[in-house]
PDB file of C-alpha atoms in Angstrom:
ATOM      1  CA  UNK A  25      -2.057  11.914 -12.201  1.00 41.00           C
ATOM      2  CA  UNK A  26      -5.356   9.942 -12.617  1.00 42.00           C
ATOM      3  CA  UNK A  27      -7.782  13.099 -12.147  1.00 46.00           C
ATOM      4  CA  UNK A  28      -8.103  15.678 -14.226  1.00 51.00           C
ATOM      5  CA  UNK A  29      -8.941  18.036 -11.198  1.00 56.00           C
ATOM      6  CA  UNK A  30      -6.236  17.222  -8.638  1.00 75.00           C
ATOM      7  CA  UNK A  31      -3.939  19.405  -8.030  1.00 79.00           C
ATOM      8  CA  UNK A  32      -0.585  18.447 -10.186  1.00 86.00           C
ATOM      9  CA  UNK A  33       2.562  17.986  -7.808  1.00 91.00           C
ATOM     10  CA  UNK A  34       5.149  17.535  -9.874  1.00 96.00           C
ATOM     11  CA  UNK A  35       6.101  19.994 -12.697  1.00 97.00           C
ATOM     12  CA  UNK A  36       8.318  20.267 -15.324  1.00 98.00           C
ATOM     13  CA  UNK A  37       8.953  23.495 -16.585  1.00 97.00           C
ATOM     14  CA  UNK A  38      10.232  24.486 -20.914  1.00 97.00           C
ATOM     15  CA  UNK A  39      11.130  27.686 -22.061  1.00 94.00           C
ATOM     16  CA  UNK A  40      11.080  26.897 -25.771  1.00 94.00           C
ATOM     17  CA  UNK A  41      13.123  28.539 -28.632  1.00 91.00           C
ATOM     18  CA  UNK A  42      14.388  27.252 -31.655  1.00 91.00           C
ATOM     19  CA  UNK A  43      17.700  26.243 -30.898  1.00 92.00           C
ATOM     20  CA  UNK A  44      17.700  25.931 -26.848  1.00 92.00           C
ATOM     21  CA  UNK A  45      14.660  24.745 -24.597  1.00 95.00           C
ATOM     22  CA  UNK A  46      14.977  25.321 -21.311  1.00 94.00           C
ATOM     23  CA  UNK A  47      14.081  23.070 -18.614  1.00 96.00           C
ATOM     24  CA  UNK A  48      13.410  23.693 -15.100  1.00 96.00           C
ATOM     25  CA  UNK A  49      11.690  21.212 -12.237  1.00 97.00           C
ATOM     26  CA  UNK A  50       8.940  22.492  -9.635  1.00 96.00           C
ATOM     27  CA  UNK A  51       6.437  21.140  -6.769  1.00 94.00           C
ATOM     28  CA  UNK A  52       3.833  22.512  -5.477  1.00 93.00           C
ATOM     29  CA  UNK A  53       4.298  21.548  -2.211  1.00 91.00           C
ATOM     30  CA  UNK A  54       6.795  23.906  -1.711  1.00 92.00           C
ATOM     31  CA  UNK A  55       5.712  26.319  -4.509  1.00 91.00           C
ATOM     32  CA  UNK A  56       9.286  26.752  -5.607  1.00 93.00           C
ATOM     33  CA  UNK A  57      10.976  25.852  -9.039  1.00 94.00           C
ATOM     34  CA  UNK A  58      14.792  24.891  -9.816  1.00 94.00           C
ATOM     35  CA  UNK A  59      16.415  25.099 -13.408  1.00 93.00           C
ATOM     36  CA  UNK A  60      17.515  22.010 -14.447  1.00 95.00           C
ATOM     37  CA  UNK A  61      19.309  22.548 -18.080  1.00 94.00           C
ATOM     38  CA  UNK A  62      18.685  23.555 -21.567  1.00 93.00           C
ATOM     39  CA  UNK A  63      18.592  20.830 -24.473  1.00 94.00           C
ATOM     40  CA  UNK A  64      19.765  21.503 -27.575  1.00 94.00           C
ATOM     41  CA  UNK A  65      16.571  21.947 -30.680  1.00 94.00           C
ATOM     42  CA  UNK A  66      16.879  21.851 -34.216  1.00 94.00           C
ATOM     43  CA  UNK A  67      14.637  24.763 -35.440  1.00 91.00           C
ATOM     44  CA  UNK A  68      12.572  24.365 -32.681  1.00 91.00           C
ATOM     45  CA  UNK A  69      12.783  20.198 -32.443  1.00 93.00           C
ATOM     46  CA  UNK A  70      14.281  18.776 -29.421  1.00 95.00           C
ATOM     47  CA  UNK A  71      15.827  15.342 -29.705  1.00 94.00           C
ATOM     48  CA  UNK A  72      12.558  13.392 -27.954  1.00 96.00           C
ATOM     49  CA  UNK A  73      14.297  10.361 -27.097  1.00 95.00           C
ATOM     50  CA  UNK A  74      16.608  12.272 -24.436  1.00 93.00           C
ATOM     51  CA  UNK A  75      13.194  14.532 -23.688  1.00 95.00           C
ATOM     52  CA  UNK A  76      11.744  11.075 -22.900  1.00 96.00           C
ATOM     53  CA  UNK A  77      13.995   9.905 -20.876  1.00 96.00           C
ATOM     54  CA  UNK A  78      13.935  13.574 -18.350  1.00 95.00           C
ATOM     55  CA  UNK A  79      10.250  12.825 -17.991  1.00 96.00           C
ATOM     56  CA  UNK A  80      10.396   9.595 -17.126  1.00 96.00           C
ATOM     57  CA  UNK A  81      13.365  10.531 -14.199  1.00 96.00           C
ATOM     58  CA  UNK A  82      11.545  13.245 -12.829  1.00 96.00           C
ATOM     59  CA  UNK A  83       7.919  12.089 -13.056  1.00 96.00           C
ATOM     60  CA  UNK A  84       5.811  15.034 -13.842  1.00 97.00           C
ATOM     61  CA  UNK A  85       1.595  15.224 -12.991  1.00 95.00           C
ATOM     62  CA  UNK A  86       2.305  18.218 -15.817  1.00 96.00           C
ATOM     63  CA  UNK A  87       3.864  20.164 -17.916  1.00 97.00           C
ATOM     64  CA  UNK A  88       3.885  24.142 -18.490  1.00 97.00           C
ATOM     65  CA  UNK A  89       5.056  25.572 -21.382  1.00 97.00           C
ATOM     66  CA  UNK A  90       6.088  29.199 -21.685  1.00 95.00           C
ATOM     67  CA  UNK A  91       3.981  31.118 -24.342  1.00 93.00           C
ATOM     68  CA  UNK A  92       6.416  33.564 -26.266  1.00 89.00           C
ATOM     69  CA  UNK A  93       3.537  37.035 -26.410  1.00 85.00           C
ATOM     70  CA  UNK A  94       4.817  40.576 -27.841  1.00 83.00           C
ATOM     71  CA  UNK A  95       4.504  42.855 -24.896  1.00 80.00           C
ATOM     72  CA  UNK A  96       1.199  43.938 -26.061  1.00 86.00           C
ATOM     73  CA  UNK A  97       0.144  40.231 -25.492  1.00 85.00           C
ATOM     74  CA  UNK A  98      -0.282  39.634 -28.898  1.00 89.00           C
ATOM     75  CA  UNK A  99       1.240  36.536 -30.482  1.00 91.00           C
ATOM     76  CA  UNK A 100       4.263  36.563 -32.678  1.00 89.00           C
ATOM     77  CA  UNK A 101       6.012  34.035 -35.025  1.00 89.00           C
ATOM     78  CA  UNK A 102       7.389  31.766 -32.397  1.00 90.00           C
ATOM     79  CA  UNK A 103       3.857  31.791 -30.248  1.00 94.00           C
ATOM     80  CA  UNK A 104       2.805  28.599 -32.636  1.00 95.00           C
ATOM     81  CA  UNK A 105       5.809  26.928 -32.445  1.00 95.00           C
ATOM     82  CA  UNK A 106       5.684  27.015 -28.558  1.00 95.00           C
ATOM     83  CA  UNK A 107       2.076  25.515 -29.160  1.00 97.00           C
ATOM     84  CA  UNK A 108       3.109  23.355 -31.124  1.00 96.00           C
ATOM     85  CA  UNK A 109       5.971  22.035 -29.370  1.00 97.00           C
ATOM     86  CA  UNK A 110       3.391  21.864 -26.339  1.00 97.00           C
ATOM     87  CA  UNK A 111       1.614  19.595 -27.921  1.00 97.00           C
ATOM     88  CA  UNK A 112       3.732  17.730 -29.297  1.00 96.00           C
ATOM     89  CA  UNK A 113       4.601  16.889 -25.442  1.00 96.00           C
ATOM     90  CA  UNK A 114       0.730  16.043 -25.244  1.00 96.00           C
ATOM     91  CA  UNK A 115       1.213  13.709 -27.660  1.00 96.00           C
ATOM     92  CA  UNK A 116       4.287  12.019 -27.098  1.00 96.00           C
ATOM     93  CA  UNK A 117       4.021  11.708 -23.367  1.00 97.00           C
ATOM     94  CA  UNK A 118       0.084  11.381 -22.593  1.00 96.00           C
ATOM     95  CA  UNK A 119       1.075  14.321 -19.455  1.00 96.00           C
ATOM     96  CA  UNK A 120      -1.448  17.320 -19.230  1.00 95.00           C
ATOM     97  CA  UNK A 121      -0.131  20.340 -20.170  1.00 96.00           C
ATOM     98  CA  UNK A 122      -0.485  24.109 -19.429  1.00 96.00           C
ATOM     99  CA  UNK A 123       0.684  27.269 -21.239  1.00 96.00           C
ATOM    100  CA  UNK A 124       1.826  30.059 -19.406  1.00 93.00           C
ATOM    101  CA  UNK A 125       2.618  33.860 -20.488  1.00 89.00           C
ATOM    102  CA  UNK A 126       6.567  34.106 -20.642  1.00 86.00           C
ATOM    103  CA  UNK A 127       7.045  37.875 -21.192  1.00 73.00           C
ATOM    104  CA  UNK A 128       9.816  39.296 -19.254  1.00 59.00           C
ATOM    105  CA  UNK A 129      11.248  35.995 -17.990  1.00 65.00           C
ATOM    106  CA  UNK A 130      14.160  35.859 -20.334  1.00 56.00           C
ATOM    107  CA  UNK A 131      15.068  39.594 -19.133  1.00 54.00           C
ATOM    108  CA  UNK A 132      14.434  38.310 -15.106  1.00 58.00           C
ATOM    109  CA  UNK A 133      16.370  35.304 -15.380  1.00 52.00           C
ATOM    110  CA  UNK A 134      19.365  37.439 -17.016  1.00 54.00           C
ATOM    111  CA  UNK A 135      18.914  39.924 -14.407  1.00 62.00           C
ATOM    112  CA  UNK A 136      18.926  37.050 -11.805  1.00 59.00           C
ATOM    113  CA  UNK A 137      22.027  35.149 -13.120  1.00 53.00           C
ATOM    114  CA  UNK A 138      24.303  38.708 -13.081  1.00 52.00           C
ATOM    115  CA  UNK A 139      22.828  39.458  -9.966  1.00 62.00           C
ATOM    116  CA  UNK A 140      24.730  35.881  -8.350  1.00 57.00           C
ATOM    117  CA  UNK A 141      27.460  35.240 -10.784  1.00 52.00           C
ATOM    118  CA  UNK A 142      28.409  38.796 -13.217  1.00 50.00           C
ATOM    119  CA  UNK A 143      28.854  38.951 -16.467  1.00 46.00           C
ATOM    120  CA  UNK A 144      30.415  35.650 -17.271  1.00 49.00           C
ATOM    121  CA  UNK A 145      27.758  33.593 -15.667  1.00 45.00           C
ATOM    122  CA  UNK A 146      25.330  34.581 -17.946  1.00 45.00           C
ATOM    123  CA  UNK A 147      25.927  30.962 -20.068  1.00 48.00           C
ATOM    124  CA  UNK A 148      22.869  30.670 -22.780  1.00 50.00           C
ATOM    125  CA  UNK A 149      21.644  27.390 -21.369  1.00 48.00           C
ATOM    126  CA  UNK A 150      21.665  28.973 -17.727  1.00 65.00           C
ATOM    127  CA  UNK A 151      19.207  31.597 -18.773  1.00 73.00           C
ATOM    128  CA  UNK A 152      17.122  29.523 -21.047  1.00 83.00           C
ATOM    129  CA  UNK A 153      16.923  26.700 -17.742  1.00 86.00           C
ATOM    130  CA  UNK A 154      16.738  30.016 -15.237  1.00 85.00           C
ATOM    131  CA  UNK A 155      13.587  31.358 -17.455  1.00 88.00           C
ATOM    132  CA  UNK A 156      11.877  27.594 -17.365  1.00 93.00           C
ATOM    133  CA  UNK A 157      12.280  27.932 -13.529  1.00 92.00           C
ATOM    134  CA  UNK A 158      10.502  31.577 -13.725  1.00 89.00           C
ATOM    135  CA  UNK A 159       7.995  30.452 -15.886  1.00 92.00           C
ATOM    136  CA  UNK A 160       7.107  27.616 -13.808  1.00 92.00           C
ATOM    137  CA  UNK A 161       7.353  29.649 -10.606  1.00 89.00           C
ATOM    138  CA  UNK A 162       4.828  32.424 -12.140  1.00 87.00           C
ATOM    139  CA  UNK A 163       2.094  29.186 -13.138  1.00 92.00           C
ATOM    140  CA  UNK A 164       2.088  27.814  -9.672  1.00 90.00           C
ATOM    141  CA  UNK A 165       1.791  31.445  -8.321  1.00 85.00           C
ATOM    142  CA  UNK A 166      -1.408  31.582  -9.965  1.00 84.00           C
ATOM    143  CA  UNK A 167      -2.573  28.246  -9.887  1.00 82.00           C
ATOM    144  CA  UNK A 168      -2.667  28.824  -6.196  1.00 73.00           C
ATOM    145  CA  UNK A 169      -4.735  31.645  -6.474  1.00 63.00           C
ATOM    146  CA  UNK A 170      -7.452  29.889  -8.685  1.00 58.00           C
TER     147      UNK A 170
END
């Protein structure tokens, strides 16, 4: 993406925690998201060389990072990692990035996976891919409405 004010078509999604980051793909074309995986993090520090290699497959115009807020929308210990790790991304990749309030999406995409698969489906990298996809779903949601 060459301008800063077109619209982004191709997103990649990260639901960051320290040991799992969740990854999900999304266009806006179609306004829809799909999970993708979860990489594995070392207190909150992917391995970038595999991260590298993602972004270059899929291409992304952006990136949107979910912001970890106490319900109150306050920030808690983790909020500054997630910034951090977003931009980290900035600086590793040169790709604009976006943060974008990830309360309840954990809880959604849990409620989402039992809802299609029970109890057993609920793997820890589904959920953590599954709440990238949510996350990415509720930025384009209001992106379109800016």
């Amino acid at each position: 993406m060459t301008e800063k004010n077109k619209t982004p078509q191709r997103l990649l999604g990260f639901d960051f925690g320290s040991k799992s980051i969740g990854i999900a793909t999304g266009q806006m074309i179609t306004m829809t998201a799909q999970p993708l995986l979860a990489i594995k993090a070392q207190n909150g520090i992917p391995n970038w060389e595999n991260l590298g290699r993602l972004i270059k497959e899929w291409q992304p115009d952006m990136l949107i990072i979910g912001l970890p807020l106490n319900m109150d929308g306050t920030e808690q210990s983790i909020t500054q990692r997630a910034k951090k790790f977003a931009n980290r991304l900035q600086g590793r990749f040169g790709i604009q990035i976006a943060l974008q309030d990830e309360r309840l999406t954990t809880a959604s995409a849990k409620e989402f996976i039992f809802e299609s698969g029970g109890y057993k489906a609920l793997d820890k990298g589904k959920v953590d891919s599954v709440s990238a996809a949510l996350i990415l779903e509720s930025w384009m949601s209001l992106y379109k409405h800016l």
